[in-house]
Coordinates of C-alpha atoms in Angstrom, one line a residue:
M1 CA -2.7 3.8 -43.6
S2 CA -3.2 5.9 -40.5
K3 CA -2.4 5.0 -37.0
Q4 CA -5.3 4.8 -34.6
Q5 CA -5.1 7.5 -32.0
A6 CA -5.1 6.3 -28.4
E7 CA -6.9 8.1 -25.7
V8 CA -4.9 8.9 -22.5
P9 CA -6.7 7.2 -19.6
Y10 CA -8.0 9.7 -17.0
G11 CA -5.3 10.6 -14.5
T12 CA -2.3 9.3 -16.5
L13 CA -1.4 12.6 -18.1
D14 CA 0.1 13.8 -14.7
L15 CA 2.3 10.7 -14.7
L16 CA 3.4 11.2 -18.3
V17 CA 4.2 14.9 -17.7
L18 CA 6.1 14.2 -14.5
K19 CA 8.1 11.4 -16.1
T20 CA 8.9 13.5 -19.1
L21 CA 10.3 16.3 -17.0
A22 CA 12.2 13.9 -14.8
V23 CA 13.9 12.4 -17.8
M24 CA 14.3 15.4 -20.2
G25 CA 14.7 18.2 -17.7
P26 CA 13.0 21.6 -18.1
L27 CA 10.8 22.0 -21.1
H28 CA 8.0 24.3 -22.3
G29 CA 4.5 23.0 -22.7
Y30 CA 4.6 22.4 -26.4
A31 CA 7.8 20.5 -26.1
I32 CA 6.3 18.4 -23.3
A33 CA 3.3 17.4 -25.4
R34 CA 5.5 16.6 -28.5
R35 CA 7.9 14.5 -26.4
I36 CA 5.0 12.4 -25.0
E37 CA 3.6 12.0 -28.5
Q38 CA 7.1 11.0 -29.7
V39 CA 7.6 8.4 -27.0
S40 CA 4.1 7.0 -27.7
G41 CA 5.1 6.3 -31.2
D42 CA 2.7 9.1 -32.2
S43 CA -0.2 7.0 -31.1
L44 CA -1.2 9.8 -28.7
Q45 CA -2.2 13.3 -29.9
L46 CA -2.2 15.8 -27.1
S47 CA -3.8 19.2 -27.5
Q48 CA -3.0 22.4 -25.6
G49 CA -6.5 22.0 -24.2
S50 CA -5.4 18.9 -22.3
V51 CA -1.8 19.6 -21.5
H52 CA -2.2 23.2 -20.2
P53 CA -4.8 22.3 -17.5
A54 CA -2.5 19.4 -16.4
L55 CA 0.5 21.8 -16.1
I56 CA -1.5 24.3 -14.1
R57 CA -2.8 21.5 -11.8
L58 CA 0.8 20.1 -11.3
E59 CA 2.1 23.5 -10.5
Q60 CA -0.7 24.2 -8.0
E61 CA 0.2 20.8 -6.3
G62 CA 3.9 22.0 -6.1
W63 CA 5.1 19.1 -8.3
I64 CA 6.4 21.3 -11.0
Q65 CA 7.6 24.9 -11.1
T66 CA 7.8 27.4 -13.9
E67 CA 10.1 30.2 -15.0
W68 CA 10.2 32.3 -18.1
G69 CA 12.5 31.3 -20.9
I70 CA 13.1 31.6 -24.6
S71 CA 11.9 29.0 -27.1
E72 CA 13.8 27.7 -30.1
T73 CA 11.8 30.2 -32.2
N74 CA 13.0 33.1 -29.9
R75 CA 9.6 33.5 -28.2
K76 CA 9.1 34.1 -24.5
V77 CA 7.6 30.8 -23.0
K78 CA 7.0 29.3 -19.6
V79 CA 9.5 26.5 -18.9
Y80 CA 8.4 23.8 -16.6
S81 CA 10.7 21.7 -14.3
I82 CA 9.9 18.9 -11.8
T83 CA 10.4 19.8 -8.1
K84 CA 11.7 17.6 -5.3
T85 CA 8.1 17.0 -4.2
G86 CA 7.3 16.2 -7.8
R87 CA 10.0 13.5 -7.9
K88 CA 8.5 11.9 -4.8
Q89 CA 5.0 12.1 -6.3
L90 CA 6.3 10.5 -9.5
L91 CA 7.2 7.4 -7.4
V92 CA 3.7 7.4 -6.0
E93 CA 2.1 7.8 -9.4
V94 CA 4.2 4.9 -10.8
A95 CA 3.3 2.6 -7.9
N96 CA -0.4 3.5 -8.3
W97 CA -0.2 2.8 -12.1
E98 CA 1.5 -0.5 -11.5
K99 CA -1.1 -1.6 -9.0
A100 CA -4.0 -0.5 -11.2
T101 CA -2.7 -2.3 -14.3
S102 CA -1.9 -5.4 -12.3
L103 CA -5.5 -5.5 -11.0
V104 CA -6.9 -5.1 -14.5
A105 CA -4.6 -7.7 -15.8
R106 CA -5.9 -10.2 -13.3
F107 CA -9.5 -9.6 -14.5
L108 CA -8.4 -10.0 -18.1
E109 CA -6.7 -13.3 -17.4
E110 CA -10.0 -14.9 -16.0
S111 CA -11.9 -17.3 -18.2

């Protein structure tokens, strides 16, 4: 029996990446994607095609930074970490998510 794969609602991947880096510390892109999948109970499947553009966007915003490192398989990889500005943005993203989900919940509760 296979689990149904959930789709990441537009705009939430930034929140998931920022939260992952805030909790786990510096990680390379593949590790970020696998951690998000793990926390989701494997109900999300993230491709490099979705994670990589998000990482570029977050770096351009100044919310994450990169440096070169070595992976567990001894390969040269970009390692991402959250910046001070990114930690502030994470708080904004969480507040926005809570407002949005609260609004939708009100509509779902209507008869």
